[in-house]
Amino acid sequence: MFGFLRCYVLLAVAGAAGVAGGYDREQLASFVWAGQGLLAVILLWGWTDLADRIRTGEVASDLLRPVHPVTSYLATDLGRAGWACVSRLVPPLLVGPIFFPVHLPARWSTVPLFVLSVLVAVVLCFGCRFLVNATAYWLDDARGPLILWALASGVLAGLYFPLRFLPDWLYLAVQLGTPFPSLFQTPLDVLVERDPTPVQLGLVGVQVCWAAAVLGLCRLVQRRAERRLVVQGG
């Protein structure tokens, strides 16, 4: 239902000209239907495992394991994302072309670059969610940060509308100054071939830089949190 609603809205934005934000009608349709599937793969929302374990004290058992908590949770999330690619990404990619003309990749490099971009987006999104959940180390209840994350990620990641609809200066500020576009907008721009290949490579490079920085920050936050963690009764 949401796929049809979003697709019709964006096609209406394109109007008679057939172009909006540099996307033609086929690219907009692909953007919507691939985005519907990627939403479950990247998992912008709904993950509160770490915050819940901090609140109950169960996180103490995570610290007894021989694997670092960030590595352990990341491995679990990659497994979840792999299954979501089969169960949640493939169906929208099959349904969309039945009802709408879609853009099919015209360059051989697009598909492997898209796969890489999605993988980096999954890692980056995990890191962001880990940091939001980790606020529970200090706040005990992470519901406030989780709500802020849901609002910011939906708007700034390109879920509600392609960020290329924004003025160029604002798009560049969001793209380079925040990790949000690398979560959702960049993989979809790569898939619909919104830019030439060198620009696509640059966008994926920005993704990789953000993923490395956020994972490093996750480890730093976890180390600082372990110094102050107090579990009831121990």
GROMACS .gro file of C-alpha atoms in nm:
model
  234
    1MET     CA    1   0.000   0.000   0.000
    2PHE     CA    2   0.272   0.247   0.098
    3GLY     CA    3   0.464   0.159  -0.216
    4PHE     CA    4   0.170   0.255  -0.436
    5LEU     CA    5   0.101   0.573  -0.239
    6ARG     CA    6   0.461   0.691  -0.250
    7CYS     CA    7   0.500   0.604  -0.616
    8TYR     CA    8   0.188   0.793  -0.723
    9VAL     CA    9   0.287   1.097  -0.516
   10LEU     CA   10   0.635   1.115  -0.669
   11LEU     CA   11   0.499   1.061  -1.019
   12ALA     CA   12   0.257   1.346  -0.956
   13VAL     CA   13   0.550   1.564  -0.853
   14ALA     CA   14   0.718   1.483  -1.184
   15GLY     CA   15   0.397   1.590  -1.357
   16ALA     CA   16   0.372   1.645  -1.729
   17ALA     CA   17   0.742   1.732  -1.753
   18GLY     CA   18   0.822   1.377  -1.646
   19VAL     CA   19   1.129   1.488  -1.447
   20ALA     CA   20   1.174   1.594  -1.084
   21GLY     CA   21   1.502   1.651  -0.904
   22GLY     CA   22   1.691   1.505  -1.196
   23TYR     CA   23   1.495   1.177  -1.185
   24ASP     CA   24   1.272   1.065  -1.470
   25ARG     CA   25   0.952   0.870  -1.413
   26GLU     CA   26   1.117   0.528  -1.439
   27GLN     CA   27   1.390   0.627  -1.194
   28LEU     CA   28   1.134   0.757  -0.945
   29ALA     CA   29   0.939   0.431  -0.963
   30SER     CA   30   1.256   0.230  -0.906
   31PHE     CA   31   1.353   0.463  -0.620
   32VAL     CA   32   1.022   0.395  -0.446
   33TRP     CA   33   0.998   0.019  -0.487
   34ALA     CA   34   1.362  -0.054  -0.411
   35GLY     CA   35   1.330   0.178  -0.113
   36GLN     CA   36   1.032  -0.017   0.019
   37GLY     CA   37   1.247  -0.328   0.027
   38LEU     CA   38   1.561  -0.159   0.160
   39LEU     CA   39   1.373  -0.018   0.456
   40ALA     CA   40   1.359  -0.364   0.615
   41VAL     CA   41   1.713  -0.455   0.509
   42ILE     CA   42   1.874  -0.144   0.653
   43LEU     CA   43   1.627  -0.137   0.947
   44LEU     CA   44   1.615   0.231   1.030
   45TRP     CA   45   1.378   0.171   1.324
   46GLY     CA   46   1.263  -0.092   1.567
   47TRP     CA   47   1.592  -0.218   1.714
   48THR     CA   48   1.606  -0.172   2.092
   49ASP     CA   49   1.792  -0.489   2.193
   50LEU     CA   50   2.091  -0.314   2.350
   51ALA     CA   51   1.884  -0.050   2.531
   52ASP     CA   52   1.655  -0.320   2.674
   53ARG     CA   53   1.949  -0.527   2.797
   54ILE     CA   54   2.108  -0.222   2.959
   55ARG     CA   55   1.782  -0.138   3.136
   56THR     CA   56   1.739  -0.492   3.273
   57GLY     CA   57   2.107  -0.547   3.351
   58GLU     CA   58   2.136  -0.841   3.111
   59VAL     CA   59   2.407  -0.650   2.925
   60ALA     CA   60   2.650  -0.768   3.193
   61SER     CA   61   2.649  -1.112   3.033
   62ASP     CA   62   2.755  -0.956   2.702
   63LEU     CA   63   3.071  -0.830   2.868
   64LEU     CA   64   3.166  -1.182   2.978
   65ARG     CA   65   3.178  -1.314   2.622
   66PRO     CA   66   3.510  -1.337   2.436
   67VAL     CA   67   3.373  -1.129   2.146
   68HIS     CA   68   3.346  -0.749   2.171
   69PRO     CA   69   2.980  -0.638   2.207
   70VAL     CA   70   2.998  -0.419   1.896
   71THR     CA   71   3.131  -0.708   1.688
   72SER     CA   72   2.876  -0.950   1.828
   73TYR     CA   73   2.576  -0.726   1.766
   74LEU     CA   74   2.705  -0.633   1.420
   75ALA     CA   75   2.739  -0.999   1.318
   76THR     CA   76   2.382  -1.062   1.432
   77ASP     CA   77   2.258  -0.761   1.238
   78LEU     CA   78   2.435  -0.869   0.919
   79GLY     CA   79   2.264  -1.208   0.944
   80ARG     CA   80   1.928  -1.038   0.989
   81ALA     CA   81   1.993  -0.812   0.689
   82GLY     CA   82   2.088  -1.110   0.473
   83TRP     CA   83   1.756  -1.281   0.539
   84ALA     CA   84   1.569  -0.952   0.487
   85CYS     CA   85   1.720  -0.925   0.138
   86VAL     CA   86   1.540  -1.247   0.048
   87SER     CA   87   1.216  -1.200   0.237
   88ARG     CA   88   1.164  -0.821   0.217
   89LEU     CA   89   1.373  -0.676  -0.067
   90VAL     CA   90   1.292  -0.918  -0.348
   91PRO     CA   91   0.906  -0.894  -0.331
   92PRO     CA   92   0.885  -0.514  -0.390
   93LEU     CA   93   1.139  -0.543  -0.671
   94LEU     CA   94   0.910  -0.799  -0.836
   95VAL     CA   95   0.581  -0.620  -0.767
   96GLY     CA   96   0.684  -0.269  -0.878
   97PRO     CA   97   0.759  -0.350  -1.244
   98ILE     CA   98   0.419  -0.520  -1.280
   99PHE     CA   99   0.235  -0.191  -1.230
  100PHE     CA  100   0.489   0.080  -1.321
  101PRO     CA  101   0.763   0.128  -1.582
  102VAL     CA  102   1.089   0.112  -1.387
  103HIS     CA  103   1.450   0.197  -1.457
  104LEU     CA  104   1.676  -0.102  -1.519
  105PRO     CA  105   2.053  -0.057  -1.471
  106ALA     CA  106   2.225   0.026  -1.799
  107ARG     CA  107   2.585   0.005  -1.672
  108TRP     CA  108   2.756  -0.320  -1.575
  109SER     CA  109   2.909  -0.160  -1.265
  110THR     CA  110   2.577  -0.056  -1.115
  111VAL     CA  111   2.466  -0.388  -0.964
  112PRO     CA  112   2.791  -0.474  -0.778
  113LEU     CA  113   2.824  -0.113  -0.665
  114PHE     CA  114   2.464  -0.122  -0.539
  115VAL     CA  115   2.533  -0.443  -0.344
  116LEU     CA  116   2.840  -0.283  -0.187
  117SER     CA  117   2.647   0.034  -0.108
  118VAL     CA  118   2.369  -0.162   0.063
  119LEU     CA  119   2.622  -0.360   0.269
  120VAL     CA  120   2.793  -0.042   0.387
  121ALA     CA  121   2.453   0.116   0.460
  122VAL     CA  122   2.359  -0.182   0.680
  123VAL     CA  123   2.684  -0.150   0.875
  124LEU     CA  124   2.645   0.226   0.909
  125CYS     CA  125   2.282   0.202   1.019
  126PHE     CA  126   2.374  -0.058   1.278
  127GLY     CA  127   2.641   0.176   1.415
  128CYS     CA  128   2.396   0.464   1.440
  129ARG     CA  129   2.135   0.247   1.611
  130PHE     CA  130   2.398   0.113   1.851
  131LEU     CA  131   2.494   0.468   1.952
  132VAL     CA  132   2.131   0.566   2.005
  133ASN     CA  133   2.070   0.254   2.215
  134ALA     CA  134   2.391   0.314   2.410
  135THR     CA  135   2.247   0.636   2.552
  136ALA     CA  136   2.066   0.402   2.794
  137TYR     CA  137   2.400   0.357   2.973
  138TRP     CA  138   2.361   0.715   3.094
  139LEU     CA  139   1.986   0.775   3.071
  140ASP     CA  140   1.857   0.427   3.171
  141ASP     CA  141   1.567   0.483   2.930
  142ALA     CA  142   1.651   0.543   2.563
  143ARG     CA  143   1.298   0.610   2.438
  144GLY     CA  144   1.361   0.983   2.393
  145PRO     CA  145   1.674   0.939   2.176
  146LEU     CA  146   1.500   0.661   1.983
  147ILE     CA  147   1.209   0.891   1.896
  148LEU     CA  148   1.449   1.165   1.784
  149TRP     CA  149   1.638   0.910   1.575
  150ALA     CA  150   1.316   0.791   1.408
  151LEU     CA  151   1.220   1.147   1.314
  152ALA     CA  152   1.563   1.256   1.192
  153SER     CA  153   1.648   0.940   1.001
  154GLY     CA  154   1.318   0.931   0.814
  155VAL     CA  155   1.355   1.287   0.685
  156LEU     CA  156   1.731   1.317   0.636
  157ALA     CA  157   1.794   0.968   0.496
  158GLY     CA  158   1.569   1.023   0.195
  159LEU     CA  159   1.285   0.793   0.298
  160TYR     CA  160   1.001   1.043   0.274
  161PHE     CA  161   1.128   1.211  -0.043
  162PRO     CA  162   1.449   1.201  -0.248
  163LEU     CA  163   1.696   1.449  -0.099
  164ARG     CA  164   1.780   1.565  -0.452
  165PHE     CA  165   1.451   1.757  -0.437
  166LEU     CA  166   1.623   1.997  -0.196
  167PRO     CA  167   1.831   2.295  -0.313
  168ASP     CA  168   2.180   2.185  -0.417
  169TRP     CA  169   2.356   2.364  -0.132
  170LEU     CA  170   2.129   2.207   0.128
  171TYR     CA  171   2.158   1.861  -0.026
  172LEU     CA  172   2.539   1.881  -0.022
  173ALA     CA  173   2.537   2.002   0.339
  174VAL     CA  174   2.324   1.707   0.448
  175GLN     CA  175   2.512   1.459   0.227
  176LEU     CA  176   2.860   1.550   0.346
  177GLY     CA  177   2.783   1.676   0.695
  178THR     CA  178   2.566   1.392   0.826
  179PRO     CA  179   2.558   1.012   0.787
  180PHE     CA  180   2.185   1.002   0.714
  181PRO     CA  181   2.189   1.014   0.330
  182SER     CA  182   2.440   0.728   0.328
  183LEU     CA  183   2.181   0.507   0.494
  184PHE     CA  184   1.914   0.520   0.226
  185GLN     CA  185   1.955   0.789  -0.038
  186THR     CA  186   2.297   0.680  -0.166
  187PRO     CA  187   2.214   0.310  -0.236
  188LEU     CA  188   1.900   0.414  -0.423
  189ASP     CA  189   2.082   0.682  -0.624
  190VAL     CA  190   2.337   0.418  -0.724
  191LEU     CA  191   2.064   0.176  -0.831
  192VAL     CA  192   1.870   0.425  -1.045
  193GLU     CA  193   2.194   0.563  -1.193
  194ARG     CA  194   2.114   0.920  -1.095
  195ASP     CA  195   2.484   1.013  -1.141
  196PRO     CA  196   2.773   0.904  -1.364
  197THR     CA  197   2.995   0.623  -1.238
  198PRO     CA  198   3.273   0.843  -1.090
  199VAL     CA  199   3.017   1.030  -0.880
  200GLN     CA  200   2.862   0.700  -0.771
  201LEU     CA  201   3.204   0.581  -0.656
  202GLY     CA  202   3.251   0.904  -0.464
  203LEU     CA  203   2.915   0.863  -0.289
  204VAL     CA  204   3.000   0.507  -0.186
  205GLY     CA  205   3.337   0.634  -0.065
  206VAL     CA  206   3.157   0.883   0.159
  207GLN     CA  207   2.948   0.593   0.290
  208VAL     CA  208   3.259   0.393   0.377
  209CYS     CA  209   3.414   0.687   0.561
  210TRP     CA  210   3.100   0.740   0.766
  211ALA     CA  211   3.073   0.368   0.846
  212ALA     CA  212   3.434   0.352   0.966
  213ALA     CA  213   3.394   0.666   1.178
  214VAL     CA  214   3.067   0.552   1.336
  215LEU     CA  215   3.196   0.201   1.416
  216GLY     CA  216   3.503   0.356   1.578
  217LEU     CA  217   3.276   0.581   1.783
  218CYS     CA  218   3.068   0.278   1.886
  219ARG     CA  219   3.375   0.110   2.033
  220LEU     CA  220   3.477   0.430   2.210
  221VAL     CA  221   3.131   0.479   2.361
  222GLN     CA  222   3.116   0.115   2.468
  223ARG     CA  223   3.454   0.143   2.640
  224ARG     CA  224   3.348   0.459   2.825
  225ALA     CA  225   3.015   0.300   2.921
  226GLU     CA  226   3.183  -0.006   3.069
  227ARG     CA  227   3.373   0.220   3.311
  228ARG     CA  228   3.051   0.349   3.466
  229LEU     CA  229   2.817   0.052   3.423
  230VAL     CA  230   2.659  -0.057   3.752
  231VAL     CA  231   2.436  -0.365   3.753
  232GLN     CA  232   2.198  -0.416   4.044
  233GLY     CA  233   2.348  -0.673   4.281
  234GLY     CA  234   2.693  -0.685   4.124
   0.00000   0.00000   0.00000
